[in-house]
PDB file of C-alpha atoms in Angstrom:
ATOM      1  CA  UNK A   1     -76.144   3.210 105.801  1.00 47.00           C
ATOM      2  CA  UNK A   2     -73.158   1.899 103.613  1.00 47.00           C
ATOM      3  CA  UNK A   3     -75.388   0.153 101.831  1.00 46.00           C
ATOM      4  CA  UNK A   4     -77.895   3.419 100.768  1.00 44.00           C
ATOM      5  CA  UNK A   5     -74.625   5.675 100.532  1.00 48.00           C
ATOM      6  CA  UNK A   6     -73.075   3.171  97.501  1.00 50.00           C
ATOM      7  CA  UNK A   7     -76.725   3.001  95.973  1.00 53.00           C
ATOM      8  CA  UNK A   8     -76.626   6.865  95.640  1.00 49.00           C
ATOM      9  CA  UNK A   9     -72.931   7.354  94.714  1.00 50.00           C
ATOM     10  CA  UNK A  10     -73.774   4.348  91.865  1.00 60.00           C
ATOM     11  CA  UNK A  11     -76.800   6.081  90.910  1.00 58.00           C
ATOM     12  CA  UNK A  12     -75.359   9.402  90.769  1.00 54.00           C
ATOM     13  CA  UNK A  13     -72.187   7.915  88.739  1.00 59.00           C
ATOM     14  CA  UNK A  14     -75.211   6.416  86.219  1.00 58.00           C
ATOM     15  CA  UNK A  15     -76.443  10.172  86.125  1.00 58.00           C
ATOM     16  CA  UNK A  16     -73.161  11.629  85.027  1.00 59.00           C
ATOM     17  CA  UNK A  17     -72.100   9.460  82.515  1.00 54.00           C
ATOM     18  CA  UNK A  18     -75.495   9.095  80.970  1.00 54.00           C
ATOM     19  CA  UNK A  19     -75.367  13.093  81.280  1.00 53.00           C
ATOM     20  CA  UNK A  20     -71.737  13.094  79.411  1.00 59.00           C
ATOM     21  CA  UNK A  21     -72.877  11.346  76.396  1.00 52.00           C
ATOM     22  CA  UNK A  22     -76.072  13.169  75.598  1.00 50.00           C
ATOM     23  CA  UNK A  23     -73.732  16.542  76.009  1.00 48.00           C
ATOM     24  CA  UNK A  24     -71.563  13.895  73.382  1.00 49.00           C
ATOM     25  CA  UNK A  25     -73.889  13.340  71.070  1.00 51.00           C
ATOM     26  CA  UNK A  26     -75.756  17.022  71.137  1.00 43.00           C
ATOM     27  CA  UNK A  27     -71.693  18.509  70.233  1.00 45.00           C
ATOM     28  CA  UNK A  28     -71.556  15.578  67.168  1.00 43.00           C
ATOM     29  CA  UNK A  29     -75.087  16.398  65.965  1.00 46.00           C
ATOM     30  CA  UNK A  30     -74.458  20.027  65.974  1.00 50.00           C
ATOM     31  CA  UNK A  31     -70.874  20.205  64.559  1.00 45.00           C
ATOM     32  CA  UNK A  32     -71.551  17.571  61.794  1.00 42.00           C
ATOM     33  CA  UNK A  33     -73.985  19.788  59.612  1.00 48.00           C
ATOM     34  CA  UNK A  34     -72.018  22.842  60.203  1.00 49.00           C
ATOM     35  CA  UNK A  35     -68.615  21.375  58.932  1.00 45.00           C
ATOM     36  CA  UNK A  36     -70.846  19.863  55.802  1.00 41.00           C
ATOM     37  CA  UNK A  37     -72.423  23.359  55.347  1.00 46.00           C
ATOM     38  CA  UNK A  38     -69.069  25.028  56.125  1.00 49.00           C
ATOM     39  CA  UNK A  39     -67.708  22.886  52.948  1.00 47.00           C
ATOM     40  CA  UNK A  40     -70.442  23.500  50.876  1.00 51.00           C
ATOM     41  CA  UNK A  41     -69.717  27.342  51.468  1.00 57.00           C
ATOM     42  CA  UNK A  42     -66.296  26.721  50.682  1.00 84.00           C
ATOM     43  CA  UNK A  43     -66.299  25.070  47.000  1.00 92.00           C
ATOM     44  CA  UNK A  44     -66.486  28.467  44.672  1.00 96.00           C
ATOM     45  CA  UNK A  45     -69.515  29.238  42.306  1.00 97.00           C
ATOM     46  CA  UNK A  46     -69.113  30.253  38.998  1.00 97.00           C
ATOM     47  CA  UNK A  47     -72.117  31.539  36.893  1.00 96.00           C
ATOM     48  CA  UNK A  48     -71.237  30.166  33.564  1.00 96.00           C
ATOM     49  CA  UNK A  49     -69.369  27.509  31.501  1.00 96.00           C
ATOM     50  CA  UNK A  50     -67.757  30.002  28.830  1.00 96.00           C
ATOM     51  CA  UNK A  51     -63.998  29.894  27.968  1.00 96.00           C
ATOM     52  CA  UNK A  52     -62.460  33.051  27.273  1.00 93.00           C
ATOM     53  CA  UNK A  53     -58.822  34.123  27.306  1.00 87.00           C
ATOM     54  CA  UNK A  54     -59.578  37.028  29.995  1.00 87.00           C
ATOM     55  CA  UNK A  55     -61.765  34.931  32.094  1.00 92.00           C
ATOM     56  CA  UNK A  56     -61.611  35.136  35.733  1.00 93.00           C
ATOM     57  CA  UNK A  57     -62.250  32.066  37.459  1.00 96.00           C
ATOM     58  CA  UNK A  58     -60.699  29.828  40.162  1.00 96.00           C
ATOM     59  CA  UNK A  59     -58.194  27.695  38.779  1.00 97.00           C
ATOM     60  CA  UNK A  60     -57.530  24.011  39.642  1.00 97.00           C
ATOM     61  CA  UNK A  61     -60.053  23.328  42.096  1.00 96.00           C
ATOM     62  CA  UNK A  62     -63.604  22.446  42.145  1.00 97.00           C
ATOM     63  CA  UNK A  63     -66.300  24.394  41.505  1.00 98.00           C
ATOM     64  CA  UNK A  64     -69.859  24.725  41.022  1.00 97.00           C
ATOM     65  CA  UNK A  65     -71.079  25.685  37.659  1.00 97.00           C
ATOM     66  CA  UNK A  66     -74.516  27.499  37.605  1.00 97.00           C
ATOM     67  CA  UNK A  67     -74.980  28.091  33.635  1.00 97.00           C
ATOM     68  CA  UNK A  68     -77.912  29.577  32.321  1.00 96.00           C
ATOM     69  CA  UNK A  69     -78.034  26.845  29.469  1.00 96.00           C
ATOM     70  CA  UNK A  70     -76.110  23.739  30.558  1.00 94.00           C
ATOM     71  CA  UNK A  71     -77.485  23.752  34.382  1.00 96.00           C
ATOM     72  CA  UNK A  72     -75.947  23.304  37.353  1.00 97.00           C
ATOM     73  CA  UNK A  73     -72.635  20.998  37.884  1.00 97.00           C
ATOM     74  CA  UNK A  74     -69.494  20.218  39.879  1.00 97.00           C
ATOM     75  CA  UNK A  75     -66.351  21.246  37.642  1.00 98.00           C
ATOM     76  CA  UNK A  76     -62.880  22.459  37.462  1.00 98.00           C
ATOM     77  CA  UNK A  77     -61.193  25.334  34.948  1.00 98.00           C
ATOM     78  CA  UNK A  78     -57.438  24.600  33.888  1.00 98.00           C
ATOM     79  CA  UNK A  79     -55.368  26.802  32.455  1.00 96.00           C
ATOM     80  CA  UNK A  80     -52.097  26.058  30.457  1.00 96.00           C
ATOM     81  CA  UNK A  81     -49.850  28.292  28.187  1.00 91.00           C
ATOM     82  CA  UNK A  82     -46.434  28.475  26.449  1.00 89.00           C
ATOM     83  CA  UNK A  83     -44.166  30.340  23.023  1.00 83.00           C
ATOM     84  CA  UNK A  84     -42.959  28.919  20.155  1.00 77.00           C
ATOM     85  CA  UNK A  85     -40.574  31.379  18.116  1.00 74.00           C
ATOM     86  CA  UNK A  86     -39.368  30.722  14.686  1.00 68.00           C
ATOM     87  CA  UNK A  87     -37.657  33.395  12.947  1.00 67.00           C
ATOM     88  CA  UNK A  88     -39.132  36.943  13.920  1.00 68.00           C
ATOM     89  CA  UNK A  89     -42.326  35.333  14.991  1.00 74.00           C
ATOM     90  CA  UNK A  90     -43.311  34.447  18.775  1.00 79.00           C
ATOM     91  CA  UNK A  91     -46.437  32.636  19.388  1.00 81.00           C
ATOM     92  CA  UNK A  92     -47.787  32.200  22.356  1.00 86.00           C
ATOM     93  CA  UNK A  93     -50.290  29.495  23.361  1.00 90.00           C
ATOM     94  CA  UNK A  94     -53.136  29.270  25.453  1.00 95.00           C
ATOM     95  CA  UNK A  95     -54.845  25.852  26.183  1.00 96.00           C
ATOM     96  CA  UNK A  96     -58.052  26.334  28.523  1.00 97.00           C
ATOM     97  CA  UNK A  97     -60.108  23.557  29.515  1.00 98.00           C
ATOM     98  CA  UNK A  98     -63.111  22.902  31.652  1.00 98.00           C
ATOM     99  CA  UNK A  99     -63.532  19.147  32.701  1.00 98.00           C
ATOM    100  CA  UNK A 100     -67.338  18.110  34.152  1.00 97.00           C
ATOM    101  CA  UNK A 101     -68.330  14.486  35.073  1.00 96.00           C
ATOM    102  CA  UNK A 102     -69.844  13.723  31.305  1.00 96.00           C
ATOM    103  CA  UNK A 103     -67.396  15.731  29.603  1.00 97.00           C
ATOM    104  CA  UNK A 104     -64.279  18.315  29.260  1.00 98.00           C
ATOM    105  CA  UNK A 105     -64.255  20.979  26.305  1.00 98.00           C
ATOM    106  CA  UNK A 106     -61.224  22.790  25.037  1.00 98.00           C
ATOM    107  CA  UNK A 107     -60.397  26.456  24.101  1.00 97.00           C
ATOM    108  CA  UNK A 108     -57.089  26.308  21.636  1.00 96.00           C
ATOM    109  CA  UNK A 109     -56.282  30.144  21.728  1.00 93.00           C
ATOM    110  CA  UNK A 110     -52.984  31.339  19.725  1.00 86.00           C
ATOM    111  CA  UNK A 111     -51.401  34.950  19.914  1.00 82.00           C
ATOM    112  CA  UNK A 112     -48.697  35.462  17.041  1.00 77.00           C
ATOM    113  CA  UNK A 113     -46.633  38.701  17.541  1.00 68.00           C
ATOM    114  CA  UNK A 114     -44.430  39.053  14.063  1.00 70.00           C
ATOM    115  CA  UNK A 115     -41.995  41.806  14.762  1.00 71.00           C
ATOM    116  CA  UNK A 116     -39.749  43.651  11.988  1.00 69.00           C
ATOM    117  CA  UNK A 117     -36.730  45.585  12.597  1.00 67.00           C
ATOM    118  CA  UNK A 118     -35.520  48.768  10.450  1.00 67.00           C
ATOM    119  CA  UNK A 119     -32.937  51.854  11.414  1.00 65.00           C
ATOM    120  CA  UNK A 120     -33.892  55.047  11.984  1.00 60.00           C
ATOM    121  CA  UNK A 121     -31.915  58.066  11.953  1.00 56.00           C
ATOM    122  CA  UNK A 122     -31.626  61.234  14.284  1.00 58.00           C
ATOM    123  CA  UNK A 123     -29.946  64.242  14.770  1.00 53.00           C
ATOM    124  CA  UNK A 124     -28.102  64.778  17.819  1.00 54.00           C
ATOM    125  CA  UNK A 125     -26.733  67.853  18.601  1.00 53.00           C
ATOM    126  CA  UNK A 126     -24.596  66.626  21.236  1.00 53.00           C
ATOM    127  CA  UNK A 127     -21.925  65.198  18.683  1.00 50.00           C
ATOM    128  CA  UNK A 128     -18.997  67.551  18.168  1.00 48.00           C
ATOM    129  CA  UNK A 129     -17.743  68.130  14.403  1.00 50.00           C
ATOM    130  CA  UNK A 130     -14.190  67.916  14.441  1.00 50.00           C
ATOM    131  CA  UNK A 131     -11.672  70.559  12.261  1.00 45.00           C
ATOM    132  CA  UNK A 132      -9.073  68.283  10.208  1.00 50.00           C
ATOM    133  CA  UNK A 133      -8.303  70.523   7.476  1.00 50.00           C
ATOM    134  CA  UNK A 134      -8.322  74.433   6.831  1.00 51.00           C
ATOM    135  CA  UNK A 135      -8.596  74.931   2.474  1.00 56.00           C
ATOM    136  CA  UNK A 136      -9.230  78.000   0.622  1.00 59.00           C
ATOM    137  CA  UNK A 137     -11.092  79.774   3.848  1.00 59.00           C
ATOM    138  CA  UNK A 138     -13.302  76.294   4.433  1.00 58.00           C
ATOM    139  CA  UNK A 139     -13.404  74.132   7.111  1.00 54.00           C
ATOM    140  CA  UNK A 140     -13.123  69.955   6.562  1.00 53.00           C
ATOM    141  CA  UNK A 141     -14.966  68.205   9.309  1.00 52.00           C
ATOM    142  CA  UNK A 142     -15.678  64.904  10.008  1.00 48.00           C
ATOM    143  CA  UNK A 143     -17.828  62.950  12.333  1.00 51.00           C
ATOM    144  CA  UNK A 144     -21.986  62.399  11.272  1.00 51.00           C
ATOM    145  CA  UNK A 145     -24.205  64.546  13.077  1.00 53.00           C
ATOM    146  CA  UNK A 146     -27.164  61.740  13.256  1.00 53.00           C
ATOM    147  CA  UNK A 147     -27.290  58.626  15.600  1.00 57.00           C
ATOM    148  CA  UNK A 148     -28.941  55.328  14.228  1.00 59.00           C
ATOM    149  CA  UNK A 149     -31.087  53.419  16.540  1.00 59.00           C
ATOM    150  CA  UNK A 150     -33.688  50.158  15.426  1.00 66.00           C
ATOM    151  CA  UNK A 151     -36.889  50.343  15.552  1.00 66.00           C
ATOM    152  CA  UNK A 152     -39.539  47.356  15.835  1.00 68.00           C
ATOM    153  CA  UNK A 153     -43.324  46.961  14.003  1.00 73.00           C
ATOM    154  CA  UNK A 154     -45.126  44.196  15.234  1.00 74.00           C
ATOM    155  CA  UNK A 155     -48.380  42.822  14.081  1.00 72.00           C
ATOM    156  CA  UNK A 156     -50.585  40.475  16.648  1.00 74.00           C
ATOM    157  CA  UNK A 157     -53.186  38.358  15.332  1.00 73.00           C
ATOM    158  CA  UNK A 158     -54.751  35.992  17.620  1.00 79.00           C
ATOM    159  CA  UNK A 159     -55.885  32.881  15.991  1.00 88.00           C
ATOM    160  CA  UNK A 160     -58.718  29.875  18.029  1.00 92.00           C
ATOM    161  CA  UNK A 161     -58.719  26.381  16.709  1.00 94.00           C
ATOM    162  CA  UNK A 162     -61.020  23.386  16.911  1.00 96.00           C
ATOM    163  CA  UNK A 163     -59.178  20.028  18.232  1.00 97.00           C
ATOM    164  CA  UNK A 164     -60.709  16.852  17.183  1.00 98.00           C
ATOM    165  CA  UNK A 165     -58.282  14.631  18.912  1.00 98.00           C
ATOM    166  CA  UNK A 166     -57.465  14.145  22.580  1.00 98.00           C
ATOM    167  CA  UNK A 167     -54.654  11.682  23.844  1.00 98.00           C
ATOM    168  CA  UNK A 168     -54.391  11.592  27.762  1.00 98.00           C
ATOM    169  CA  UNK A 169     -51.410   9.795  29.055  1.00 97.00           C
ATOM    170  CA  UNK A 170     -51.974   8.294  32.834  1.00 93.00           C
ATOM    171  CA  UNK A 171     -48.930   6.273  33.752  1.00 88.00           C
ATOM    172  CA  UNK A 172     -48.318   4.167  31.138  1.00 90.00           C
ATOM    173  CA  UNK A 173     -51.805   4.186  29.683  1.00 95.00           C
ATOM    174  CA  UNK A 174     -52.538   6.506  26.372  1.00 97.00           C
ATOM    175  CA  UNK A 175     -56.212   7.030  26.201  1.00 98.00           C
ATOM    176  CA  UNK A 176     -57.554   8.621  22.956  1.00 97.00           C
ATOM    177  CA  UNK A 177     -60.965  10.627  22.158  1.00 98.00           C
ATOM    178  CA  UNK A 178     -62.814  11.712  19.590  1.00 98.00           C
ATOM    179  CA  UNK A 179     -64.799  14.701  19.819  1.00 97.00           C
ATOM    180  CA  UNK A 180     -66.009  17.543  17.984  1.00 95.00           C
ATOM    181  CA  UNK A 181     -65.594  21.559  18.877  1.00 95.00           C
ATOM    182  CA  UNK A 182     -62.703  20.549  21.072  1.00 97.00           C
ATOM    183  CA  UNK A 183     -65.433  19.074  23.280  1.00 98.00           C
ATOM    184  CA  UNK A 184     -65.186  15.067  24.261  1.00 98.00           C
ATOM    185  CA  UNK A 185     -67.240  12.842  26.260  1.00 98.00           C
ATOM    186  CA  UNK A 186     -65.589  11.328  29.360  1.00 97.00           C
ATOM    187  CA  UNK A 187     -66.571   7.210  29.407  1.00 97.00           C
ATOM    188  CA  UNK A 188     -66.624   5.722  32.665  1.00 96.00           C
ATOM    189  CA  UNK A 189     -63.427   4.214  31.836  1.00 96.00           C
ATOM    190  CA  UNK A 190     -61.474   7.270  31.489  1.00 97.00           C
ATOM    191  CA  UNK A 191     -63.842   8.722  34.891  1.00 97.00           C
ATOM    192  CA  UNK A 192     -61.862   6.343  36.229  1.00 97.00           C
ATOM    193  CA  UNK A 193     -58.692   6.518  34.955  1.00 97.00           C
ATOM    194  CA  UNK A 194     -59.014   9.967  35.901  1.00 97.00           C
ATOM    195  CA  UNK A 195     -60.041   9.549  39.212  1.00 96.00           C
ATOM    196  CA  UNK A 196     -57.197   6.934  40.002  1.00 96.00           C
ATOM    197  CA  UNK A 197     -54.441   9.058  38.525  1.00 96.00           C
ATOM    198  CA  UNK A 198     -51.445  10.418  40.683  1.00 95.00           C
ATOM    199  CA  UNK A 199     -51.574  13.378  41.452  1.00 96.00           C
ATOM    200  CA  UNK A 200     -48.672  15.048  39.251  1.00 96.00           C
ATOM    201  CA  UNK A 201     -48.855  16.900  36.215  1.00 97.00           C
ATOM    202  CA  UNK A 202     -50.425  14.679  32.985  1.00 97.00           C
ATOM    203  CA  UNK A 203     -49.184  14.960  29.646  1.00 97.00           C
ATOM    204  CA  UNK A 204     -52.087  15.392  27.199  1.00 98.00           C
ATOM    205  CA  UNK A 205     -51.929  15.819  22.984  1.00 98.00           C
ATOM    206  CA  UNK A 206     -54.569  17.893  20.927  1.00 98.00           C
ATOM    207  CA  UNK A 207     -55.347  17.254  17.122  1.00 98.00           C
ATOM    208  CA  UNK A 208     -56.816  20.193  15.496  1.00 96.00           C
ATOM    209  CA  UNK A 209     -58.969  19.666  12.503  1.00 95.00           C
ATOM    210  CA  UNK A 210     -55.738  21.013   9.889  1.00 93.00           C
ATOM    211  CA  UNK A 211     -53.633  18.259  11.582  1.00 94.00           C
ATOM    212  CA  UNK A 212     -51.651  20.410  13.996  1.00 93.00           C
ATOM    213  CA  UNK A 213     -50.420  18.450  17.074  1.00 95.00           C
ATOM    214  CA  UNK A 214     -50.249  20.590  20.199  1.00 94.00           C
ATOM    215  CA  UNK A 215     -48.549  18.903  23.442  1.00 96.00           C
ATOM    216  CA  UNK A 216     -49.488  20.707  26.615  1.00 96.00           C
ATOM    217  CA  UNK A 217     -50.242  19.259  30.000  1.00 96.00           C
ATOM    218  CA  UNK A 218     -52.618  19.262  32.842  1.00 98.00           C
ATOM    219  CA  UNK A 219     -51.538  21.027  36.589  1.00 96.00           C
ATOM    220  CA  UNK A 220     -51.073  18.741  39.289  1.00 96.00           C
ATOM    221  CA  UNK A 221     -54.071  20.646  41.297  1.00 97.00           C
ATOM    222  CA  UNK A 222     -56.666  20.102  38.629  1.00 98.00           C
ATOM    223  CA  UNK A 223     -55.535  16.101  38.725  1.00 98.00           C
ATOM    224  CA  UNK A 224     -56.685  16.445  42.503  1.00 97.00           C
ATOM    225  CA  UNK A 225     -59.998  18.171  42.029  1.00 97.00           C
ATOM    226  CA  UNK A 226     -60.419  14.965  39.610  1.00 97.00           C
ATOM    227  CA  UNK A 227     -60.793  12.591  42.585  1.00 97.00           C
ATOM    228  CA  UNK A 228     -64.407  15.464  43.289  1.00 96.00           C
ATOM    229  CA  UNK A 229     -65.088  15.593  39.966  1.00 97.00           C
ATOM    230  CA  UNK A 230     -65.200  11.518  38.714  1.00 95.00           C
TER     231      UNK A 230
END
């Protein structure tokens, strides 16, 4: 009897734990595919490559590109902008780029805003002339019934250039590319600078075709979608 009671006792422990790993393996099979289609779902899809000063995309992250003329891709939109003011003029600069694995174009968009000042004059009825003087049945009066206040005109003209220059500084390496349209081609070299970089903001320098030099920088997220990208 002891004998046929630890047969079945081993036989049903065999049972259970044979059980417990095809339960095992059905939860792994089954939750595998739905986290890779819950990432999938997750990365953002943007219908086309354009740059445009009022676009409205998702910033600094990866994203899939479904263009009508340039296909589909994996990609990431940054967005950088700062003023320069000299005299009465404040410029304000916009530097939009879209990196992709073979390639990362530029928009160089500029809004000047030139203001000038002048005085204008008002009457205000709330100042009080004041008597100082009675002659020959007239009254003397001083005080100016008018107020002065400035008054601003400002022209904006926005302005795009073409960069044919692109210096990317990653740690103590400068790498420098040559493109055309503000659009350069991304060797496997710089892929993997790229992809190897820390993540922190990165210093980058634009050359426009008239010899401007434009300093601006790349965000700290868009170095981390870098690692998907390259």
């Amino acid at each position: 009897m002891n004998k046929i009671s630890s047969s079945k006792i081993s036989y049903l422990t065999k049972q259970i734990f044979l059980l417990s790993l095809a339960v095992a393996n059905v939860s792994i099979i089954g939750i595998v595919p739905s986290r890779i289609a819950q990432a999938a779902q997750e990365i953002p899809v943007v219908s086309s490559s354009a740059l445009g000063q009022n676009m409205d995309v998702p910033w600094s992250r990866p994203v899939k590109i479904n263009d009508p003329f340039e296909g589909s891709y994996l990609g990431v939109f940054d967005r950088n902008y700062f003023y320069r003011r000299f005299l009465n003029n404040n410029v304000r600069f916009e530097i939009l780029s879209l990196w992709r694995p073979n390639s990362v174009r530029f928009l160089l968009a500029s809004r000047e805003r030139n203001c000038a000042y002048s005085t204008r004059f008002s009457y205000n009825r709330l100042l009080t002339r004041r008597v100082i003087a009675y002659r020959g049945r007239k009254y003397l009066y001083t005080g100016f019934p008018y107020t002065s206040f400035p008054v601003s005109r400002c022209a904006i003209a926005s302005n795009t250039q073409n960069a044919v220059k692109l210096f990317i500084r990653t740690g103590e390496q400068v790498y420098q590319l040559d493109g055309r349209n503000s659009t350069f081609a991304i060797n496997p070299d710089v892929a993997n600078a790229l992809r190897s970089t820390p993540i922190e903001n990165v210093q980058i320098r634009l050359v426009t075709e008239s010899g401007e030099t434009i300093d601006s920088e790349i965000g700290r997220g868009t170095v981390e979608a870098w690692r998907d990208i390259y």
